[in-house]
Amino acid sequence: MKQFILAILLLPFLFKVSGQTLNIKEIDSLFSQAQGGLLRYPDSAWALSEEIRLLSREFNYEWGLLQSRVIKGLALYQKNELDSAAKSLLEIVAEAEKLKAGSFEEGRARTYLGFIYRRLNSFDKAEYNFRKATEIFQSLSENTQYTANLNNIGIIHGMRGQYGEALETFLKVREIALGDLLPEDQRMGRLSRALTNISNVYSEMGDHDLALDFAKQGLEIKLEMGDVIGVGFSYNAIGNIFRKNGQLDSAIYYYNRCIEGAPTNSARYIPIVLRARQYMAETFADKGDLTQALDVLTSSMKMRVENENYALEDALNLMALYHQNVNQIDSSLYYSNQALKMANANGNRTTARDASERLSMAYLKLKRYDSAYYYKSLYHQYNDSVFNESTLNKYNNLRIELETSEKQREIEVLQKQKEIDEKNQTLLIVSIVAILILSAGLATFLIYRHRNKQLKLRGEIEKGEMALQQQTLHMINLNNHIAEIENGLKSMKKKEVIGGKEVQGLLNNIFVNRSFEREWEQLETHFSKIHPNFNSQLLKRHDNLTQKERRLLALIKLDLNTREISGILSIEQRSVVMSRYRLKQKLGLEENEDLDAYVQTF
């Protein structure tokens, strides 16, 4: 009867939990919809993010609030608001790490941070975020996102000129695409992209025949799939190969095929067309036909502005260069100024540097030396900042590599704790019911048995601690006695009371047998009984410690002072201090961290 009444009382709580679960599923579904529409409809995705935010606040769903911010950050990127997007995504990463390190949302935010830094030519930051995203998605078995970010890392290697690393990465992507790790409907698309990227690397390395072979393999797959976007990429890639090989007419032919194959009203294809037009303009410039180059660029300007100013900075810089080369200085000044303004707005120092140099040259031709000097100074400032940022990024990457292992351990601990919390939450109701069903007699019996065990265990621990203390004192006293004998023999040797040879032999025998291996074995036996997990936990965190270093840490764990440790180890107190200092460095502790306190955590 009591159990029935309890079940009735719990029913409202169970219905509330069930309803909340359904609403959380609805929020997660909206998040998936918003992600799917980001590329084509960023404004609609923004509206969905607001709906996610309101629902999440109503049901106190922290992950939903974070998902809302993720969508807004990605939408800002699609709108080309790079500074705002970067700031928003960095905040999301910090918040995600607090809630649950290594989450899907953190992976998505890091992916888009990589895109932003790549656009801004901050390759170190871009690679770091792509690598973090790769680790996250691999741990979550999100193989599609994992492979995409692996591909992004390869692109960064290529942009840096690290063609060997880029080729190795793209070949790995091709291997994944040929296996069964990806869903079947994604394999051919990923394979064709990998082939195109391999082709680009071979092209940069000067092997145009291999580059063309891989590019055409990728094109055939995309044509077979009906992948219009992929076909456009391939046409541009093949055009670039011909251009690098000096076959400029063939390059223009493939750029034209990309432009002519553009589907109507396809937002995803527009960036590909804009790239084709820019490549074509550069190819006309290579041929010396600057008028045609300017016509191609001018025809693309309206499309760039209508599509969130896509790659507008680069186009403006080219327009300024070509106008300057045909001696149209006023037009060059106009486009250079536009490029500089946009670069400053987006925080793109590389483009700002190039635009400043262009303005300096234009004013020099006009003999306006004050303005020429001003922009030349500005150019040097931007150039220095680009160089300093690159150097700082390299330093930061080295520091990050050193901190990665410790950070990874912290993440693993947090993940395990989170898993435990989630399991505990799931079993909460069952646990409550089970506890109420337990009889008072059984509870009394368990408590009584537990007390007996505790008393027995406490007696064993006290006995072990006493044995450990006795063994420690025995080793200290034994070592002190041997030290006294040693000092006495040395004194006798100096006074020539007995023969120097015999004294030296005794001293050598003392030195050889002073390690007290039997005593150490006994000490370690008692120590392992009192602290059974110490050595395993220590080796798990620091597997490069020597036997002497582990013994020193064990003595520190026993809370022995420097004098006592020196007595056991048969070394001077100053040597103990130096050993502690070196050990602290080897464990990776900061200056302000206490070694004794750290050892007590094991």
Coordinates of C-alpha atoms in Angstrom, one line a residue:
M1 CA 0.0 0.0 0.0
K2 CA 2.8 2.4 0.9
Q3 CA 4.6 1.6 -2.4
F4 CA 1.4 2.4 -4.4
I5 CA 1.0 5.7 -2.6
L6 CA 4.6 6.6 -3.3
A7 CA 4.2 5.8 -7.0
I8 CA 1.1 8.1 -7.2
L9 CA 3.1 10.9 -5.6
L10 CA 6.0 10.4 -8.1
L11 CA 3.7 10.5 -11.2
P12 CA 3.7 14.3 -11.7
F13 CA 7.5 14.4 -11.4
L14 CA 7.8 11.6 -14.0
F15 CA 5.4 13.4 -16.5
K16 CA 7.4 16.7 -16.0
V17 CA 10.7 14.9 -16.8
S18 CA 9.1 13.2 -19.9
G19 CA 7.7 16.5 -21.2
Q20 CA 11.1 18.3 -20.7
T21 CA 12.8 15.5 -22.7
L22 CA 10.5 16.0 -25.6
N23 CA 11.1 19.8 -25.6
I24 CA 14.8 19.2 -25.5
K25 CA 14.5 16.9 -28.6
E26 CA 12.6 19.7 -30.3
I27 CA 15.3 22.2 -29.6
D28 CA 18.0 19.8 -30.9
S29 CA 15.9 19.3 -34.1
L30 CA 15.8 23.1 -34.6
F31 CA 19.5 23.3 -34.2
S32 CA 20.0 20.7 -37.0
Q33 CA 17.6 22.6 -39.2
A34 CA 19.4 25.9 -38.6
Q35 CA 22.8 24.3 -39.5
G36 CA 21.4 22.9 -42.7
G37 CA 20.1 26.3 -43.8
L38 CA 23.2 28.4 -42.8
L39 CA 24.9 28.4 -46.2
R40 CA 21.9 29.4 -48.3
Y41 CA 19.7 31.2 -45.8
P42 CA 21.8 32.8 -43.0
D43 CA 18.9 35.2 -42.0
S44 CA 16.5 32.3 -41.6
A45 CA 19.1 30.4 -39.6
W46 CA 19.4 33.5 -37.4
A47 CA 15.6 33.5 -36.8
L48 CA 15.7 29.8 -35.9
S49 CA 18.5 30.6 -33.4
E50 CA 16.2 33.0 -31.7
E51 CA 13.5 30.4 -31.4
I52 CA 16.1 28.0 -29.9
R53 CA 17.2 30.6 -27.4
L54 CA 13.6 31.3 -26.2
L55 CA 12.7 27.7 -25.8
S56 CA 16.0 26.9 -24.1
R57 CA 15.4 29.7 -21.6
E58 CA 11.9 28.5 -20.9
F59 CA 13.1 24.9 -20.1
N60 CA 16.4 26.0 -18.6
Y61 CA 18.3 24.0 -21.2
E62 CA 21.9 25.3 -21.1
W63 CA 23.0 23.4 -24.2
G64 CA 20.1 24.9 -26.2
L65 CA 21.3 28.4 -25.2
L66 CA 24.8 27.5 -26.4
Q67 CA 23.4 26.0 -29.7
S68 CA 21.6 29.3 -30.3
R69 CA 24.8 31.2 -30.0
V70 CA 26.6 28.8 -32.3
I71 CA 24.1 29.4 -35.1
K72 CA 24.4 33.2 -34.6
G73 CA 28.2 33.0 -34.8
L74 CA 28.2 30.9 -37.9
A75 CA 25.6 33.2 -39.5
L76 CA 27.9 36.2 -38.8
Y77 CA 30.6 34.3 -40.7
Q78 CA 28.3 33.7 -43.7
K79 CA 27.5 37.4 -43.7
N80 CA 31.2 38.2 -43.9
E81 CA 31.2 40.0 -40.5
L82 CA 34.5 38.3 -39.6
D83 CA 35.5 40.3 -36.4
S84 CA 32.0 39.8 -34.8
A85 CA 32.0 36.2 -35.9
A86 CA 35.4 35.5 -34.4
K87 CA 34.6 37.2 -31.1
S88 CA 31.3 35.3 -30.8
L89 CA 32.8 31.9 -31.7
L90 CA 35.7 32.4 -29.2
E91 CA 33.1 33.1 -26.4
I92 CA 31.2 29.9 -27.5
V93 CA 34.3 27.8 -27.3
A94 CA 35.1 29.0 -23.8
E95 CA 31.4 28.4 -22.7
A96 CA 31.4 24.9 -24.3
E97 CA 34.6 23.9 -22.5
K98 CA 32.9 24.8 -19.2
L99 CA 29.8 22.8 -19.9
K100 CA 31.4 19.8 -21.5
A101 CA 34.8 19.9 -23.1
G102 CA 35.0 18.2 -26.5
S103 CA 31.3 18.7 -27.5
F104 CA 29.9 18.8 -31.0
E105 CA 29.1 22.5 -30.6
E106 CA 32.7 23.3 -29.6
G107 CA 33.9 21.4 -32.7
R108 CA 31.6 23.4 -35.0
A109 CA 32.7 26.7 -33.5
R110 CA 36.4 25.7 -33.8
T111 CA 35.8 24.7 -37.5
Y112 CA 34.4 28.2 -38.4
L113 CA 37.2 29.9 -36.3
G114 CA 39.6 28.0 -38.6
F115 CA 37.8 29.4 -41.7
I116 CA 38.0 32.9 -40.3
Y117 CA 41.7 32.8 -39.4
R118 CA 42.4 31.2 -42.9
R119 CA 40.6 34.1 -44.5
L120 CA 42.7 36.5 -42.4
N121 CA 45.9 34.5 -43.3
S122 CA 46.5 33.6 -39.7
F123 CA 47.5 30.1 -40.6
D124 CA 48.8 29.1 -37.2
K125 CA 45.5 29.9 -35.5
A126 CA 43.6 28.4 -38.3
E127 CA 45.5 25.1 -38.1
Y128 CA 45.2 25.0 -34.3
N129 CA 41.4 25.3 -34.4
F130 CA 41.1 22.8 -37.3
R131 CA 43.2 20.3 -35.3
K132 CA 41.1 20.7 -32.2
A133 CA 37.9 20.3 -34.2
T134 CA 39.4 17.1 -35.8
E135 CA 40.2 15.6 -32.3
I136 CA 36.7 16.5 -31.1
F137 CA 34.8 15.0 -34.0
Q138 CA 37.0 11.9 -34.0
S139 CA 36.3 11.3 -30.3
L140 CA 32.6 11.7 -31.0
S141 CA 32.7 9.4 -34.1
E142 CA 31.4 12.3 -36.2
N143 CA 33.3 11.0 -39.2
T144 CA 31.9 13.4 -41.8
Q145 CA 33.0 16.5 -39.7
Y146 CA 36.3 14.7 -38.8
T147 CA 37.2 14.1 -42.5
A148 CA 36.2 17.7 -43.5
N149 CA 38.5 19.2 -40.9
L150 CA 41.3 16.9 -41.9
N151 CA 40.8 18.3 -45.3
N152 CA 41.0 21.8 -43.9
I153 CA 44.3 21.0 -42.3
G154 CA 45.7 19.9 -45.6
I155 CA 44.6 23.1 -47.2
I156 CA 46.4 25.1 -44.5
H157 CA 49.6 23.1 -45.2
G158 CA 49.2 23.9 -48.9
M159 CA 48.7 27.6 -48.3
R160 CA 51.9 27.6 -46.2
G161 CA 53.9 25.9 -48.9
Q162 CA 54.3 22.7 -46.9
Y163 CA 53.4 20.5 -49.8
G164 CA 54.7 17.2 -48.4
E165 CA 52.5 17.5 -45.3
A166 CA 49.5 18.7 -47.5
L167 CA 49.9 15.7 -49.8
E168 CA 50.1 13.3 -46.9
T169 CA 46.9 14.7 -45.4
F170 CA 44.9 14.6 -48.6
L171 CA 46.1 11.0 -49.3
K172 CA 44.7 10.1 -45.9
V173 CA 41.4 11.7 -46.7
R174 CA 41.3 9.7 -50.0
E175 CA 42.0 6.5 -48.0
I176 CA 39.1 7.3 -45.7
A177 CA 36.8 8.0 -48.6
L178 CA 37.7 4.6 -50.2
G179 CA 36.9 2.8 -46.9
D180 CA 33.7 2.4 -45.0
L181 CA 34.2 5.0 -42.3
L182 CA 31.9 7.6 -44.1
P183 CA 28.2 7.1 -45.0
E184 CA 27.9 5.6 -48.5
D185 CA 26.2 8.7 -50.0
Q186 CA 29.2 10.9 -48.9
R187 CA 32.1 8.7 -50.0
M188 CA 32.2 9.7 -53.7
G189 CA 31.9 13.4 -53.0
R190 CA 34.7 13.3 -50.4
L191 CA 36.9 11.2 -52.8
S192 CA 36.5 13.7 -55.6
R193 CA 37.4 16.6 -53.3
A194 CA 40.5 14.7 -52.1
L195 CA 41.6 14.0 -55.8
T196 CA 41.1 17.7 -56.6
N197 CA 43.2 18.8 -53.6
I198 CA 45.9 16.2 -54.4
S199 CA 45.9 17.7 -57.9
N200 CA 46.4 21.2 -56.5
V201 CA 49.4 20.1 -54.4
Y202 CA 51.1 18.4 -57.4
S203 CA 50.5 21.6 -59.4
E204 CA 52.2 23.7 -56.8
M205 CA 55.1 21.3 -56.7
G206 CA 55.5 21.7 -60.5
D207 CA 54.4 18.2 -61.5
H208 CA 51.7 19.4 -64.0
D209 CA 51.0 16.0 -65.6
L210 CA 50.2 14.3 -62.3
A211 CA 48.2 17.3 -61.3
L212 CA 46.1 17.2 -64.4
D213 CA 45.6 13.5 -64.1
F214 CA 44.2 13.7 -60.5
A215 CA 42.1 16.8 -61.4
K216 CA 40.4 15.0 -64.3
Q217 CA 39.7 11.9 -62.1
G218 CA 38.0 14.2 -59.6
L219 CA 36.0 15.9 -62.4
E220 CA 34.8 12.6 -63.8
I221 CA 33.4 11.5 -60.4
K222 CA 31.7 14.9 -59.9
L223 CA 30.1 14.8 -63.4
E224 CA 28.9 11.2 -62.7
M225 CA 27.4 12.3 -59.4
G226 CA 25.8 15.4 -60.9
D227 CA 27.6 17.5 -58.3
V228 CA 27.4 21.0 -60.0
I229 CA 29.3 22.7 -57.2
G230 CA 32.1 20.1 -57.3
V231 CA 32.3 20.4 -61.1
G232 CA 32.8 24.1 -60.8
F233 CA 35.6 23.6 -58.3
S234 CA 37.2 21.1 -60.7
Y235 CA 37.0 23.4 -63.7
N236 CA 38.8 26.1 -61.7
A237 CA 41.4 23.7 -60.5
I238 CA 42.2 22.5 -64.0
G239 CA 42.3 26.1 -65.2
N240 CA 44.9 26.9 -62.5
I241 CA 47.0 23.9 -63.6
F242 CA 47.1 25.1 -67.2
R243 CA 47.8 28.7 -66.0
K244 CA 50.8 27.6 -63.9
N245 CA 52.1 25.6 -66.9
G246 CA 51.9 28.7 -69.1
Q247 CA 49.0 27.4 -71.2
L248 CA 46.9 30.6 -70.6
D249 CA 44.3 30.1 -73.4
S250 CA 43.5 26.6 -72.0
A251 CA 43.2 28.1 -68.5
I252 CA 40.7 30.7 -69.7
Y253 CA 38.7 28.0 -71.5
Y254 CA 38.2 26.1 -68.2
Y255 CA 37.4 29.2 -66.2
N256 CA 34.8 30.0 -68.8
R257 CA 33.3 26.5 -68.5
C258 CA 33.0 27.1 -64.8
I259 CA 31.2 30.4 -65.3
E260 CA 28.9 29.1 -68.1
G261 CA 27.9 26.1 -66.0
A262 CA 26.6 28.2 -63.2
P263 CA 23.1 27.2 -62.2
T264 CA 20.6 30.0 -61.8
N265 CA 19.8 31.2 -58.3
S266 CA 22.4 29.0 -56.6
A267 CA 23.9 30.9 -53.6
R268 CA 26.5 28.1 -53.1
Y269 CA 27.8 28.4 -56.7
I270 CA 28.3 32.2 -56.5
P271 CA 31.7 32.0 -54.7
I272 CA 33.0 29.5 -57.3
V273 CA 32.0 31.9 -60.1
L274 CA 33.6 34.8 -58.4
R275 CA 36.9 32.8 -58.0
A276 CA 36.7 31.8 -61.7
R277 CA 36.3 35.5 -62.7
Q278 CA 39.3 36.5 -60.5
Y279 CA 41.4 33.7 -61.9
M280 CA 40.5 34.7 -65.4
A281 CA 41.3 38.4 -64.7
E282 CA 44.7 37.4 -63.4
T283 CA 45.3 35.2 -66.5
F284 CA 44.5 38.1 -68.8
A285 CA 46.9 40.2 -66.8
D286 CA 49.5 37.4 -67.3
K287 CA 48.9 37.7 -71.1
G288 CA 49.4 41.5 -70.8
D289 CA 45.8 42.3 -71.6
L290 CA 45.0 44.6 -68.6
T291 CA 42.0 46.1 -70.3
Q292 CA 40.3 42.7 -70.5
A293 CA 41.4 41.9 -67.0
L294 CA 39.7 45.0 -65.7
D295 CA 36.5 44.3 -67.6
V296 CA 36.3 40.8 -66.0
L297 CA 36.9 42.2 -62.5
T298 CA 34.5 45.1 -63.0
S299 CA 31.7 42.7 -64.1
S300 CA 32.1 40.7 -60.9
M301 CA 32.0 43.7 -58.5
K302 CA 28.2 44.0 -58.4
M303 CA 27.9 40.2 -57.7
R304 CA 30.5 40.4 -54.9
V305 CA 28.6 43.3 -53.1
E306 CA 25.3 41.5 -53.5
N307 CA 26.8 38.4 -51.8
E308 CA 28.1 39.7 -48.5
N309 CA 31.2 41.4 -50.2
Y310 CA 32.6 37.9 -50.9
A311 CA 36.5 38.2 -51.4
L312 CA 35.9 41.9 -52.3
E313 CA 39.2 43.0 -50.7
D314 CA 41.3 40.9 -53.0
A315 CA 39.3 42.0 -56.1
L316 CA 39.7 45.7 -55.0
N317 CA 43.5 45.2 -54.6
L318 CA 43.7 43.7 -58.1
M319 CA 41.6 46.5 -59.6
A320 CA 44.0 49.0 -58.0
L321 CA 47.0 47.2 -59.4
Y322 CA 45.7 46.9 -62.9
H323 CA 44.5 50.6 -63.0
Q324 CA 48.0 51.6 -61.8
N325 CA 49.7 49.5 -64.5
V326 CA 47.6 51.2 -67.2
N327 CA 48.4 54.6 -65.6
Q328 CA 44.9 55.3 -64.4
I329 CA 46.1 56.7 -61.1
D330 CA 42.8 58.2 -59.9
S331 CA 41.0 54.8 -60.3
S332 CA 43.9 53.0 -58.6
L333 CA 43.7 55.4 -55.6
Y334 CA 39.9 54.8 -55.4
Y335 CA 40.1 51.0 -55.3
S336 CA 43.2 51.0 -53.0
N337 CA 41.3 53.2 -50.5
Q338 CA 38.3 50.9 -50.7
A339 CA 40.5 47.8 -50.1
L340 CA 42.2 49.5 -47.2
K341 CA 38.9 50.4 -45.5
M342 CA 37.5 47.0 -45.9
A343 CA 40.7 45.3 -44.7
N344 CA 40.8 47.4 -41.6
A345 CA 37.1 46.7 -40.9
N346 CA 37.8 42.9 -41.1
G347 CA 41.1 43.0 -39.3
N348 CA 43.0 41.7 -42.4
R349 CA 46.5 43.2 -41.9
T350 CA 47.9 41.4 -45.0
T351 CA 45.5 43.0 -47.4
A352 CA 45.8 46.4 -45.5
R353 CA 49.6 46.2 -46.0
D354 CA 49.2 45.6 -49.8
A355 CA 46.7 48.4 -50.2
S356 CA 48.9 50.8 -48.3
E357 CA 51.8 50.0 -50.6
R358 CA 49.6 50.5 -53.6
L359 CA 48.5 53.9 -52.3
S360 CA 52.1 54.9 -51.7
M361 CA 53.1 54.1 -55.2
A362 CA 50.1 55.9 -56.7
Y363 CA 50.8 59.1 -54.7
L364 CA 54.5 58.8 -55.7
K365 CA 53.5 58.9 -59.4
L366 CA 51.4 62.0 -58.7
K367 CA 54.4 63.5 -57.0
R368 CA 52.4 64.0 -53.8
Y369 CA 55.4 63.0 -51.6
D370 CA 53.8 63.7 -48.2
S371 CA 50.9 61.2 -48.9
A372 CA 53.4 58.7 -50.5
Y373 CA 55.6 58.9 -47.4
Y374 CA 52.5 58.5 -45.1
Y375 CA 51.3 55.3 -46.8
K376 CA 54.7 53.9 -47.1
S377 CA 55.1 54.3 -43.3
L378 CA 51.7 52.7 -42.9
Y379 CA 52.8 49.8 -45.2
H380 CA 55.9 49.2 -42.9
Q381 CA 53.7 49.3 -39.8
Y382 CA 51.3 46.7 -41.3
N383 CA 54.2 44.6 -42.5
D384 CA 55.9 44.6 -39.1
S385 CA 52.6 43.7 -37.4
V386 CA 52.1 40.8 -39.8
F387 CA 55.6 39.5 -39.2
N388 CA 55.3 40.0 -35.4
E389 CA 51.9 38.2 -35.4
S390 CA 53.4 35.3 -37.3
T391 CA 56.3 35.0 -34.8
L392 CA 54.0 35.3 -31.9
N393 CA 51.8 32.5 -33.4
K394 CA 54.8 30.2 -33.7
Y395 CA 55.7 30.8 -30.1
N396 CA 52.1 30.3 -29.0
N397 CA 51.9 27.0 -30.9
L398 CA 55.1 25.7 -29.1
R399 CA 53.5 26.7 -25.8
I400 CA 50.3 25.0 -26.8
E401 CA 52.1 21.8 -27.7
L402 CA 53.6 21.7 -24.2
E403 CA 50.3 22.3 -22.5
T404 CA 48.3 19.9 -24.7
S405 CA 49.1 16.7 -22.8
E406 CA 48.0 18.2 -19.4
K407 CA 45.0 19.8 -21.0
Q408 CA 44.0 16.4 -22.5
R409 CA 44.2 14.7 -19.2
E410 CA 42.0 17.4 -17.6
I411 CA 39.5 16.9 -20.4
E412 CA 39.5 13.2 -20.0
V413 CA 38.8 13.6 -16.2
L414 CA 36.0 16.1 -17.0
Q415 CA 34.4 13.8 -19.6
K416 CA 34.5 10.8 -17.2
Q417 CA 32.9 12.9 -14.5
K418 CA 30.3 14.1 -16.9
E419 CA 29.5 10.5 -17.9
I420 CA 29.2 9.5 -14.3
D421 CA 26.9 12.5 -13.6
E422 CA 24.7 11.6 -16.6
K423 CA 24.4 8.0 -15.4
N424 CA 23.6 9.1 -11.9
Q425 CA 20.9 11.4 -13.2
T426 CA 19.3 8.6 -15.3
L427 CA 19.3 6.3 -12.3
L428 CA 18.1 8.8 -9.8
I429 CA 14.4 7.8 -9.7
V430 CA 15.2 4.1 -9.7
S431 CA 17.7 4.7 -6.9
I432 CA 15.1 6.6 -4.8
V433 CA 12.5 3.8 -5.2
A434 CA 15.1 1.1 -4.4
I435 CA 16.2 2.8 -1.2
L436 CA 12.6 3.1 0.0
I437 CA 11.9 -0.6 -0.7
L438 CA 14.9 -1.7 1.4
S439 CA 13.9 -3.0 4.8
A440 CA 15.1 -1.5 8.0
G441 CA 16.5 -4.8 9.1
L442 CA 18.7 -5.1 6.0
A443 CA 19.8 -1.5 6.4
T444 CA 20.8 -2.2 10.0
F445 CA 22.7 -5.3 9.0
L446 CA 24.6 -3.5 6.2
I447 CA 25.5 -0.6 8.5
Y448 CA 26.7 -3.0 11.2
R449 CA 28.8 -5.0 8.7
H450 CA 30.2 -1.9 7.2
R451 CA 31.3 -0.6 10.7
N452 CA 33.1 -3.9 11.4
K453 CA 34.9 -3.7 8.1
Q454 CA 35.9 -0.1 8.8
L455 CA 37.2 -0.9 12.2
K456 CA 39.2 -3.8 10.8
L457 CA 40.5 -1.7 8.0
R458 CA 41.4 1.1 10.3
G459 CA 43.3 -1.3 12.6
E460 CA 45.2 -2.7 9.6
I461 CA 46.0 0.9 8.4
E462 CA 47.3 1.9 11.8
K463 CA 49.3 -1.2 12.0
G464 CA 50.8 -0.6 8.6
E465 CA 51.5 3.1 9.4
M466 CA 53.3 2.0 12.6
A467 CA 55.4 -0.5 10.6
L468 CA 56.2 2.1 8.0
Q469 CA 57.3 4.6 10.6
Q470 CA 59.5 2.0 12.3
Q471 CA 61.1 0.9 9.0
T472 CA 61.7 4.6 8.1
L473 CA 63.3 5.3 11.5
H474 CA 65.3 2.1 11.2
M475 CA 66.8 3.2 7.9
I476 CA 67.6 6.7 9.2
N477 CA 69.3 5.2 12.3
L478 CA 71.1 2.6 10.3
N479 CA 72.4 5.1 7.8
N480 CA 73.5 7.5 10.6
H481 CA 75.4 4.6 12.3
I482 CA 77.1 3.7 9.0
A483 CA 77.9 7.4 8.5
E484 CA 79.6 7.5 11.9
I485 CA 81.6 4.4 11.1
E486 CA 82.6 5.9 7.8
N487 CA 83.7 9.2 9.4
G488 CA 85.7 7.2 12.0
L489 CA 87.5 5.2 9.4
K490 CA 88.3 8.3 7.5
S491 CA 89.7 9.8 10.6
M492 CA 91.8 6.7 11.4
K493 CA 93.1 6.7 7.8
K494 CA 94.3 10.3 8.2
K495 CA 96.0 9.5 11.6
E496 CA 97.5 6.4 10.0
V497 CA 96.2 4.3 13.0
I498 CA 95.7 1.4 10.6
G499 CA 96.8 0.9 7.0
G500 CA 95.3 3.1 4.3
K501 CA 94.6 0.1 2.0
E502 CA 92.6 -1.7 4.6
V503 CA 90.6 1.5 5.5
Q504 CA 89.9 2.2 1.8
G505 CA 88.6 -1.4 1.3
L506 CA 86.3 -1.0 4.3
L507 CA 85.1 2.4 2.9
N508 CA 84.4 0.9 -0.5
N509 CA 82.5 -1.9 1.0
I510 CA 80.4 0.6 3.0
F511 CA 79.7 2.6 -0.2
V512 CA 78.7 -0.5 -2.2
N513 CA 76.3 -1.8 0.5
R514 CA 74.9 1.5 1.4
S515 CA 71.9 1.3 -0.9
F516 CA 69.9 -0.8 1.6
E517 CA 68.0 -2.6 -1.1
R518 CA 66.5 -5.1 1.4
E519 CA 65.4 -2.2 3.7
W520 CA 64.0 -0.3 0.7
E521 CA 62.0 -3.4 -0.3
Q522 CA 60.6 -3.6 3.2
L523 CA 59.8 0.1 3.2
E524 CA 58.1 -0.1 -0.2
T525 CA 56.1 -3.1 0.9
H526 CA 54.7 -1.2 3.9
F527 CA 54.2 1.9 1.8
S528 CA 52.2 0.1 -0.8
K529 CA 49.8 -1.2 1.8
I530 CA 49.1 2.3 3.2
H531 CA 49.1 4.0 -0.3
P532 CA 48.2 1.2 -2.7
N533 CA 47.4 3.5 -5.7
F534 CA 50.3 5.9 -5.4
N535 CA 52.8 4.3 -7.8
S536 CA 50.2 3.5 -10.5
Q537 CA 48.7 7.0 -10.5
L538 CA 52.2 8.5 -10.5
L539 CA 53.3 6.5 -13.5
K540 CA 50.1 7.2 -15.3
R541 CA 50.8 10.9 -15.2
H542 CA 54.6 10.8 -15.3
D543 CA 55.9 7.6 -17.0
N544 CA 59.4 9.0 -17.4
L545 CA 60.5 9.0 -13.7
T546 CA 63.5 7.1 -12.6
Q547 CA 63.5 4.7 -9.6
K548 CA 65.4 7.3 -7.5
E549 CA 62.9 10.0 -8.3
R550 CA 60.0 7.7 -7.4
R551 CA 61.6 6.9 -4.1
L552 CA 62.1 10.6 -3.4
L553 CA 58.4 11.2 -4.1
A554 CA 57.4 8.4 -1.8
L555 CA 59.4 9.9 1.0
I556 CA 57.8 13.3 0.3
K557 CA 54.4 11.5 0.4
L558 CA 55.4 10.3 3.9
D559 CA 55.7 14.0 4.9
L560 CA 59.4 13.6 5.8
N561 CA 61.5 16.7 6.1
T562 CA 64.8 17.4 4.2
R563 CA 67.0 16.2 7.1
E564 CA 65.1 12.9 7.4
I565 CA 65.2 12.4 3.6
S566 CA 68.9 13.1 3.4
G567 CA 69.5 10.5 6.2
I568 CA 67.6 7.8 4.3
L569 CA 69.1 8.6 0.9
S570 CA 72.6 9.0 2.2
I571 CA 73.1 12.4 0.6
E572 CA 73.6 15.9 1.9
Q573 CA 70.6 18.1 2.7
R574 CA 71.7 20.5 0.0
S575 CA 71.5 17.6 -2.5
V576 CA 68.0 16.8 -1.4
V577 CA 67.0 20.5 -2.0
M578 CA 68.5 20.3 -5.6
S579 CA 66.8 17.0 -6.3
R580 CA 63.5 18.4 -5.2
Y581 CA 64.0 21.4 -7.5
R582 CA 64.9 19.3 -10.5
L583 CA 62.0 16.9 -9.8
K584 CA 59.6 19.8 -9.7
Q585 CA 60.8 21.0 -13.1
K586 CA 60.5 17.5 -14.5
L587 CA 56.9 17.2 -13.2
G588 CA 56.0 20.4 -15.1
L589 CA 55.1 22.4 -12.0
E590 CA 55.1 26.2 -12.0
E591 CA 57.4 28.2 -9.6
N592 CA 54.4 29.1 -7.3
E593 CA 53.2 25.5 -7.1
D594 CA 54.2 23.5 -4.0
L595 CA 55.8 20.1 -4.7
D596 CA 54.6 18.6 -1.4
A597 CA 51.0 19.6 -2.0
Y598 CA 51.1 18.2 -5.5
V599 CA 52.5 14.8 -4.3
Q600 CA 49.7 14.6 -1.7
T601 CA 47.2 14.5 -4.6
F602 CA 48.2 11.0 -5.6

